[in-house]
CSV table of C-alpha atoms in Angstrom, one decimal:
chain,number,residue,atom,x,y,z
A,1,MET,CA,257.9,154.2,36.6
A,2,ALA,CA,255.0,155.3,38.3
A,3,SER,CA,253.2,152.7,40.4
A,4,ILE,CA,249.4,152.2,40.3
A,5,ARG,CA,247.6,151.6,43.7
A,6,ARG,CA,244.4,149.7,43.3
A,7,THR,CA,242.0,150.2,46.1
A,8,LEU,CA,239.8,147.4,47.4
A,9,SER,CA,236.5,147.2,45.7
A,10,PRO,CA,233.3,146.9,47.8
A,11,ALA,CA,232.5,143.7,45.9
A,12,TYR,CA,235.3,142.0,47.7
A,13,HIS,CA,234.4,142.9,51.3
A,14,ASP,CA,232.5,139.6,51.6
A,15,ARG,CA,235.4,137.5,50.5
A,16,SER,CA,236.7,135.0,52.9
A,17,TYR,CA,240.2,135.4,54.4
A,18,GLN,CA,242.7,132.7,53.9
A,19,ASN,CA,244.6,130.8,56.6
A,20,GLY,CA,242.1,131.8,59.3
A,21,SER,CA,243.2,135.4,59.5
A,22,GLY,CA,240.7,138.2,60.0
A,23,PHE,CA,237.1,137.9,60.8
A,24,PRO,CA,235.8,134.5,59.8
A,25,SER,CA,232.8,134.2,57.7
A,26,PRO,CA,230.0,131.8,58.7
A,27,SER,CA,230.7,128.3,57.8
A,28,ASN,CA,228.8,126.4,55.1
A,29,LYS,CA,227.2,124.2,57.8
A,30,PHE,CA,225.1,127.1,58.9
A,31,LEU,CA,223.9,127.8,55.4
A,32,PRO,CA,221.3,125.9,53.6
A,33,ASN,CA,223.2,125.7,50.3
A,34,GLY,CA,226.7,126.0,51.7
A,35,SER,CA,227.0,129.4,49.9
A,36,SER,CA,227.8,132.5,51.9
A,37,LYS,CA,226.8,134.7,49.1
A,38,HIS,CA,223.3,133.3,49.1
A,39,PHE,CA,223.0,133.7,52.8
A,40,SER,CA,224.1,137.3,52.9
A,41,SER,CA,221.9,138.3,50.1
A,42,SER,CA,218.8,137.0,51.7
A,43,SER,CA,216.7,139.7,53.3
A,44,HIS,CA,214.2,137.3,55.0
A,45,LEU,CA,216.4,135.8,57.6
A,46,PRO,CA,218.1,138.7,59.5
A,47,PHE,CA,217.0,137.4,62.9
A,48,LEU,CA,218.3,133.9,62.4
A,49,PHE,CA,221.6,135.3,61.2
A,50,ASN,CA,222.0,137.4,64.3
A,51,VAL,CA,221.2,134.5,66.6
A,52,VAL,CA,223.7,132.2,64.9
A,53,ASN,CA,226.3,135.0,65.0
A,54,ILE,CA,225.8,135.5,68.8
A,55,VAL,CA,226.0,131.8,69.5
A,56,TYR,CA,229.0,131.4,67.4
A,57,ARG,CA,230.9,134.4,68.7
A,58,LYS,CA,230.0,134.4,72.4
A,59,GLY,CA,229.2,130.8,73.0
A,60,TRP,CA,226.0,128.9,73.9
A,61,ARG,CA,226.6,129.0,77.7
A,62,ARG,CA,226.0,132.6,78.1
A,63,SER,CA,222.7,132.4,76.2
A,64,PHE,CA,221.5,129.4,78.2
A,65,CYS,CA,222.2,131.1,81.5
A,66,ARG,CA,220.2,134.1,80.5
A,67,CYS,CA,217.2,131.9,79.4
A,68,LEU,CA,217.4,130.0,82.7
A,69,PHE,CA,217.5,133.3,84.7
A,70,PHE,CA,214.5,134.7,83.0
A,71,PHE,CA,212.6,131.4,83.4
A,72,VAL,CA,213.2,131.4,87.2
A,73,ILE,CA,212.1,135.0,87.5
A,74,GLY,CA,208.9,134.3,85.6
A,75,PHE,CA,208.2,131.1,87.7
A,76,VAL,CA,208.6,133.0,91.0
A,77,PHE,CA,206.3,135.8,89.9
A,78,GLY,CA,203.8,133.2,88.7
A,79,ILE,CA,203.4,131.5,92.1
A,80,ALA,CA,203.7,134.5,94.3
A,81,PRO,CA,200.2,135.6,95.8
A,82,PHE,CA,199.5,139.2,94.9
A,83,GLY,CA,195.9,139.3,96.1
A,84,TYR,CA,193.3,137.4,98.2
A,85,SER,CA,191.8,134.2,96.8
A,86,ASP,CA,189.2,132.0,98.5
A,87,THR,CA,190.8,128.5,98.5
A,88,ASP,CA,188.0,126.9,100.5
A,89,VAL,CA,186.3,125.0,97.8
A,90,ARG,CA,183.3,123.0,99.0
A,91,ALA,CA,181.0,120.5,97.4
A,92,LYS,CA,178.1,122.9,97.7
A,93,ASP,CA,179.8,125.3,95.3
A,94,PHE,CA,179.3,122.8,92.5
A,95,THR,CA,175.6,122.0,93.2
A,96,PHE,CA,172.9,123.3,91.1
A,97,PRO,CA,170.6,125.9,92.7
A,98,GLU,CA,167.1,124.6,93.7
A,99,LEU,CA,164.6,125.9,91.3
A,100,LYS,CA,161.1,126.4,92.6
A,101,PRO,CA,158.2,127.8,90.7
A,102,PRO,CA,156.5,130.8,92.1
A,103,HIS,CA,153.4,130.1,94.2
A,104,ALA,CA,150.3,130.4,92.0
A,105,THR,CA,146.6,130.1,92.9
A,106,LEU,CA,144.3,128.6,90.4
A,107,ARG,CA,140.7,129.7,90.2
A,108,PHE,CA,138.0,127.5,88.7
A,109,ASP,CA,134.4,128.7,89.0
A,110,ASP,CA,135.3,131.0,91.8
A,111,GLN,CA,136.9,128.2,93.9
A,112,ILE,CA,140.4,128.5,95.0
A,113,VAL,CA,142.6,125.4,94.5
A,114,THR,CA,145.4,125.4,97.1
A,115,SER,CA,147.0,122.1,96.1
A,116,VAL,CA,146.9,119.6,93.3
A,117,SER,CA,147.5,115.9,94.0
A,118,LEU,CA,149.0,113.7,91.3
A,119,SER,CA,149.1,110.6,93.4
A,120,VAL,CA,147.2,107.4,92.7
A,121,ASN,CA,143.8,107.1,94.4
A,122,THR,CA,144.7,104.4,97.0
A,123,LYS,CA,141.1,104.0,98.1
A,124,LEU,CA,140.5,101.8,95.1
A,125,LEU,CA,143.5,99.6,96.1
A,126,GLU,CA,143.0,99.4,99.8
A,127,PRO,CA,140.9,96.5,101.2
A,128,LYS,CA,137.5,97.3,102.4
A,129,GLU,CA,136.6,97.2,106.1
A,130,SER,CA,136.5,93.9,107.9
A,131,THR,CA,132.7,93.8,107.5
A,132,ASP,CA,132.9,94.1,103.7
A,133,ILE,CA,135.7,91.5,103.2
A,134,ILE,CA,134.5,88.8,100.7
A,135,GLU,CA,134.2,85.5,102.5
A,136,PRO,CA,134.7,82.2,100.7
A,137,LEU,CA,131.5,80.5,99.4
A,138,LYS,CA,129.9,77.9,101.6
A,139,GLN,CA,130.1,74.3,100.4
A,140,LEU,CA,126.9,72.7,99.1
A,141,ILE,CA,126.3,69.1,99.9
A,142,VAL,CA,123.7,67.8,97.5
A,143,VAL,CA,122.2,64.4,98.5
A,144,THR,CA,120.5,62.4,95.7
A,145,PRO,CA,119.1,58.9,96.1
A,146,THR,CA,118.7,56.9,92.9
A,147,TYR,CA,117.3,53.5,92.0
A,148,ASN,CA,116.7,51.4,88.9
A,149,ARG,CA,113.9,52.7,86.7
A,150,GLY,CA,113.3,53.7,83.1
A,151,PHE,CA,114.2,57.4,83.3
A,152,GLN,CA,117.1,56.9,85.7
A,153,ALA,CA,119.8,57.8,83.2
A,154,TYR,CA,117.8,60.8,82.0
A,155,PHE,CA,117.2,62.1,85.5
A,156,LEU,CA,120.8,61.8,86.6
A,157,ASN,CA,122.2,63.4,83.5
A,158,ARG,CA,119.8,66.3,83.7
A,159,LEU,CA,120.6,67.0,87.4
A,160,GLY,CA,124.3,66.6,86.8
A,161,GLN,CA,124.3,69.2,84.0
A,162,VAL,CA,122.6,71.6,86.4
A,163,LEU,CA,125.1,71.0,89.2
A,164,ARG,CA,128.1,71.5,86.9
A,165,LEU,CA,126.9,75.1,86.3
A,166,VAL,CA,126.8,75.9,90.1
A,167,LYS,CA,129.9,77.7,91.5
A,168,PRO,CA,132.1,75.5,93.5
A,169,PRO,CA,132.6,74.3,96.2
A,170,LEU,CA,130.0,71.6,95.8
A,171,VAL,CA,130.0,67.9,96.5
A,172,TRP,CA,127.3,65.6,95.0
A,173,ILE,CA,126.5,62.5,97.2
A,174,VAL,CA,124.7,59.9,95.0
A,175,VAL,CA,123.4,56.9,97.0
A,176,GLU,CA,122.4,53.6,95.4
A,177,GLU,CA,120.9,50.6,97.0
A,178,LYS,CA,122.3,47.1,97.2
A,179,ALA,CA,125.1,47.6,94.7
A,180,ALA,CA,126.8,50.4,92.9
A,181,SER,CA,126.3,50.1,89.2
A,182,HIS,CA,128.9,50.9,86.6
A,183,GLU,CA,126.4,52.8,84.6
A,184,THR,CA,125.7,55.3,87.4
A,185,ALA,CA,129.4,55.7,88.0
A,186,GLU,CA,130.0,56.4,84.3
A,187,ILE,CA,127.4,59.2,84.4
A,188,LEU,CA,128.9,60.8,87.5
A,189,ARG,CA,132.3,60.8,85.9
A,190,LYS,CA,131.1,62.5,82.8
A,191,THR,CA,129.3,65.3,84.6
A,192,GLY,CA,132.5,66.9,85.8
A,193,VAL,CA,131.0,67.5,89.3
A,194,MET,CA,132.9,66.5,92.4
A,195,TYR,CA,130.9,63.5,93.7
A,196,ARG,CA,130.9,60.6,96.2
A,197,HIS,CA,129.2,57.4,95.2
A,198,VAL,CA,127.8,55.9,98.3
A,199,LEU,CA,126.1,52.5,98.7
A,200,CYS,CA,123.1,51.7,101.0
A,201,ALA,CA,123.5,48.2,102.3
A,202,PHE,CA,120.1,48.1,104.0
A,203,ASN,CA,117.6,45.7,102.6
A,204,SER,CA,114.7,47.9,101.6
A,205,SER,CA,112.6,45.4,99.7
A,206,SER,CA,109.9,45.6,102.4
A,207,VAL,CA,110.0,49.4,102.8
A,208,LYS,CA,107.5,51.6,100.9
A,209,ASP,CA,110.1,54.3,100.2
A,210,PRO,CA,113.7,53.0,99.9
A,211,ARG,CA,115.0,56.6,99.6
A,212,VAL,CA,114.5,57.0,103.3
A,213,HIS,CA,117.4,54.7,104.0
A,214,GLN,CA,119.5,56.0,101.2
A,215,ARG,CA,119.2,59.5,102.6
A,216,ASN,CA,120.2,58.1,106.1
A,217,ALA,CA,123.3,56.5,104.5
A,218,ALA,CA,124.3,60.0,103.2
A,219,LEU,CA,123.6,61.6,106.6
A,220,GLU,CA,125.8,59.0,108.2
A,221,HIS,CA,128.6,59.6,105.7
A,222,ILE,CA,128.4,63.4,106.3
A,223,GLU,CA,128.5,62.9,110.1
A,224,ARG,CA,131.4,60.4,110.0
A,225,HIS,CA,133.6,62.6,107.8
A,226,LYS,CA,132.3,65.9,109.4
A,227,LEU,CA,131.6,67.5,106.0
A,228,ASP,CA,131.0,71.2,106.5
A,229,GLY,CA,128.4,72.9,104.3
A,230,ILE,CA,124.7,73.2,103.5
A,231,VAL,CA,122.9,69.8,103.1
A,232,PHE,CA,120.2,69.7,100.5
A,233,PHE,CA,118.1,66.7,99.5
A,234,ALA,CA,117.7,66.9,95.7
A,235,ASP,CA,115.8,64.0,94.2
A,236,ASP,CA,116.8,63.3,90.6
A,237,ASP,CA,113.3,63.6,89.2
A,238,ASN,CA,112.7,67.2,90.3
A,239,VAL,CA,113.5,70.4,88.4
A,240,TYR,CA,115.8,73.0,89.9
A,241,THR,CA,117.0,76.5,89.0
A,242,LEU,CA,120.5,77.8,89.4
A,243,GLU,CA,119.1,80.6,91.6
A,244,LEU,CA,118.1,78.0,94.2
A,245,PHE,CA,121.6,76.7,94.6
A,246,GLU,CA,123.1,80.2,94.9
A,247,SER,CA,120.4,81.0,97.6
A,248,LEU,CA,121.4,78.0,99.7
A,249,ARG,CA,124.7,79.6,100.6
A,250,THR,CA,122.9,82.4,102.5
A,251,ILE,CA,121.5,79.9,105.0
A,252,SER,CA,122.9,80.0,108.5
A,253,ARG,CA,121.1,77.2,110.3
A,254,PHE,CA,117.9,76.1,108.5
A,255,GLY,CA,116.4,77.5,105.3
A,256,THR,CA,113.1,76.8,103.5
A,257,TRP,CA,111.3,78.0,100.4
A,258,PRO,CA,108.0,77.2,98.5
A,259,VAL,CA,107.9,74.3,96.0
A,260,ALA,CA,105.4,74.0,93.1
A,261,MET,CA,104.1,70.4,93.1
A,262,LEU,CA,102.4,68.8,90.2
A,263,ALA,CA,99.2,67.1,91.4
A,264,GLN,CA,98.6,63.4,90.7
A,265,SER,CA,95.9,64.3,88.1
A,266,LYS,CA,98.6,66.5,86.4
A,267,ASN,CA,96.0,69.1,85.7
A,268,LYS,CA,96.9,71.6,88.4
A,269,ALA,CA,99.9,72.6,90.6
A,270,ILE,CA,99.9,72.8,94.3
A,271,LEU,CA,102.1,75.3,96.1
A,272,GLU,CA,103.6,74.0,99.3
A,273,GLY,CA,106.0,75.8,101.6
A,274,PRO,CA,106.5,78.8,103.9
A,275,VAL,CA,104.8,82.2,103.9
A,276,CYS,CA,107.4,84.8,104.7
A,277,ASN,CA,107.7,88.3,105.9
A,278,ALA,CA,111.1,89.2,104.4
A,279,SER,CA,113.2,86.2,105.7
A,280,LYS,CA,110.9,85.4,108.7
A,281,VAL,CA,108.6,82.4,108.4
A,282,ILE,CA,105.0,83.4,109.5
A,283,GLY,CA,102.9,80.6,108.0
A,284,TRP,CA,102.6,77.8,105.5
A,285,HIS,CA,101.1,77.2,102.0
A,286,THR,CA,99.1,73.9,101.5
A,287,ASN,CA,96.1,72.7,99.6
A,288,ASP,CA,96.1,69.1,100.8
A,289,LYS,CA,93.5,68.7,103.5
A,290,SER,CA,94.7,65.3,104.5
A,291,LYS,CA,98.1,66.8,105.5
A,292,ARG,CA,96.9,69.7,107.7
A,293,ILE,CA,97.8,67.8,110.8
A,294,ARG,CA,101.5,68.1,110.1
A,295,ARG,CA,103.7,70.4,112.1
A,296,PHE,CA,105.6,71.8,109.1
A,297,TYR,CA,104.3,71.8,105.5
A,298,VAL,CA,107.5,71.4,103.5
A,299,ASP,CA,108.4,69.2,100.6
A,300,MET,CA,111.6,67.0,100.9
A,301,SER,CA,113.3,69.3,98.3
A,302,GLY,CA,112.0,72.5,100.0
A,303,PHE,CA,114.5,72.9,102.8
A,304,ALA,CA,118.2,72.7,103.6
A,305,PHE,CA,120.3,72.9,106.8
A,306,ASN,CA,123.8,73.4,108.1
A,307,SER,CA,125.7,70.1,108.2
A,308,SER,CA,127.4,70.8,111.5
A,309,ILE,CA,124.0,70.2,113.2
A,310,LEU,CA,124.6,66.5,112.5
A,311,TRP,CA,128.1,66.3,114.1
A,312,ASP,CA,128.4,69.3,116.4
A,313,PRO,CA,125.3,69.4,118.7
A,314,LYS,CA,127.0,71.7,121.2
A,315,ARG,CA,127.3,74.5,118.7
A,316,TRP,CA,123.6,74.6,118.1
A,317,ALA,CA,122.7,73.7,121.7
A,318,ARG,CA,120.7,70.7,120.8
A,319,PRO,CA,119.2,69.0,123.8
A,320,SER,CA,120.1,65.5,122.6
A,321,SER,CA,123.2,64.1,120.9
A,322,ASN,CA,121.4,61.3,119.2
A,323,PRO,CA,122.0,61.1,115.5
A,324,ILE,CA,119.5,62.8,113.3
A,325,ARG,CA,117.9,60.4,110.8
A,326,GLN,CA,114.7,59.9,108.8
A,327,LEU,CA,112.3,57.4,110.1
A,328,ASP,CA,110.7,54.7,107.9
A,329,THR,CA,108.0,54.0,110.5
A,330,VAL,CA,106.0,57.2,109.9
A,331,LYS,CA,103.2,57.6,107.5
A,332,GLU,CA,103.8,58.7,103.9
A,333,GLY,CA,103.9,62.5,103.6
A,334,PHE,CA,105.1,62.9,107.2
A,335,GLN,CA,108.8,62.2,106.6
A,336,GLU,CA,109.7,65.9,106.0
A,337,SER,CA,107.9,67.3,109.1
A,338,THR,CA,109.2,64.6,111.4
A,339,PHE,CA,112.8,65.1,110.3
A,340,ILE,CA,112.6,68.9,110.6
A,341,GLU,CA,111.4,68.6,114.2
A,342,HIS,CA,114.8,67.0,115.1
A,343,VAL,CA,116.7,69.9,113.4
A,344,VAL,CA,114.8,73.0,114.6
A,345,GLU,CA,112.4,73.8,117.4
A,346,ASP,CA,110.0,76.2,115.7
A,347,GLU,CA,109.7,78.7,112.9
A,348,SER,CA,111.9,81.3,114.7
A,349,GLN,CA,115.0,79.2,113.8
A,350,MET,CA,114.1,79.1,110.2
A,351,GLU,CA,115.1,81.4,107.3
A,352,GLY,CA,112.8,82.0,104.4
A,353,ILE,CA,114.5,82.2,100.9
A,354,PRO,CA,114.5,84.1,98.7
A,355,HIS,CA,113.5,87.4,100.2
A,356,GLY,CA,109.8,87.2,101.0
A,357,CYS,CA,109.6,83.6,99.6
A,358,SER,CA,108.2,85.2,96.5
A,359,ARG,CA,109.8,83.0,93.8
A,360,ILE,CA,109.4,79.4,92.8
A,361,MET,CA,112.9,77.9,92.3
A,362,ASN,CA,112.1,74.2,92.0
A,363,TRP,CA,109.2,71.9,90.9
A,364,HIS,CA,108.2,68.5,92.1
A,365,LEU,CA,106.7,66.7,89.0
A,366,HIS,CA,105.6,63.3,90.4
A,367,LEU,CA,106.4,61.4,87.2
A,368,ASP,CA,105.2,57.8,87.3
A,369,THR,CA,107.8,55.5,85.8
A,370,ASP,CA,107.1,52.4,87.7
A,371,ASN,CA,105.5,50.6,84.7
A,372,LEU,CA,108.4,51.3,82.4
A,373,PHE,CA,110.8,48.5,81.6
A,374,TYR,CA,114.3,49.0,83.0
A,375,PRO,CA,116.8,47.2,80.6
A,376,LYS,CA,119.7,45.3,82.1
A,377,GLY,CA,122.9,47.3,81.7
A,378,TRP,CA,120.8,50.2,80.4
A,379,LEU,CA,120.8,48.8,76.9
A,380,LEU,CA,117.8,48.5,74.6
A,381,GLU,CA,117.9,45.1,72.9
A,382,LYS,CA,114.6,45.3,71.1
A,383,ASN,CA,113.9,47.1,67.7
A,384,LEU,CA,117.6,47.4,67.0
A,385,GLU,CA,117.2,45.4,63.8
A,386,VAL,CA,114.9,48.0,62.2
A,387,ILE,CA,116.8,50.1,59.6
A,388,LEU,CA,115.1,53.1,58.0
A,389,PRO,CA,116.5,54.1,54.7
A,390,ILE,CA,117.4,57.7,54.0
A,391,LYS,CA,114.9,59.3,51.6
C-alpha cells in the first residue's frame, strides 16, 4: 500500500511549537491582544517587533551598554573645545550704546543758534540785590487826645474806620483826661485797630487846651516803653487820607506836609505848611499875619517824627537828654513851633512829603462843638417817646 507524504503547508509555519521545542514565538504579553497572528499580520509595527525580538533574544544588558557607550561619546564631544571662544563676559557687553543726535545748527533770521536752554529762568526766583530787598514796614504810632463833647463818638468812629484801612503795623494811643470811659473803650474795641487806652491824670481844668497834657502823657508812654516807629499827632476832629499814613513810613527823622485849614469864618481855607523842592523844605505857607513871628509854620497834624528821638538822644546827637514835651505856658498857636524846635535844629533836618509837597492829605476843620450838650453815658434821653407811624 502506497504511503502518501504530506508536505508542510506554508500556512502552518507560524504555528507554535509544543513543549518548548524549536524557535519560540513571541509571548502574548508582548502583543496587545494576546494573538500572535494579529501581531505578525500587522504591517505598521515592524520596528517595534525587531526591538522586542532583539531584547528578548540577546538580553537587555547588551543594549543598555551600547546606549551608555554612545551617550558618553556624545557628552565628551559636546564639552570638548574645538575652536576659540571669548569667555571674558563683562557688564559693559550688556549696556545699551549711547545714542547721540548728530550736531545740527538752527538758523532763524540769519542768526546761528549754537545752543538751546530748556532750564527754568532762575533770575525770577533769585532774591534781588541787598539794596532791593523789601524791608518791613515801619510802625505808625498815632496819638489822639479825646474829651467829652457832642461829636466825640462820631469823631472817634470816623478816625477809627480810617485807621483800620491802614496797613499794619500801627498802634493807636487814645488819651482821655481824668478817667477812662467805658464808651470810649467800647468804640476802640469795635474798630479792630491795635490800640492803647491811656489816662491823663493831670488836672487840666485851669488850662486853655487840655490836649497839651494828653499828648505829653502819650509821649511819656512812648518813652517809657521805647516804642519804635513814627509818631503822628492825629486829632479826632480832623480829616485824613490813606495816602498820608502810607507817606509817613518814608520819614527818617522828621517829616512835614501842608495842611488845609478851614478859617473860623468857614468861608475860606488857609494853606499852612512847608514849601518844598522835591523833599527839601525851602519855605513856609501861611496867611495868618499874627503868626508870622513863629519859627516854623506847621499845624499840629502837619508833622511826624521818629519815636527814637524821645528815648535815644545819642542816636540823633541831641545836645540835651531832657525829655521832649509840649509846654502849656506858651501862647495859643505857638505849641507846634515850640515843640518842633526841641526835635530838629532847622529845615535841613526836615523831609517834605509827598514829593514836592504838592498834595493836600489832611484838613483841619475847626468845628465848634462846645455849645452842644454832651449826654451822660452817651445816651439821648429826650424825644425818645415820640413815635412816627409808617405811612
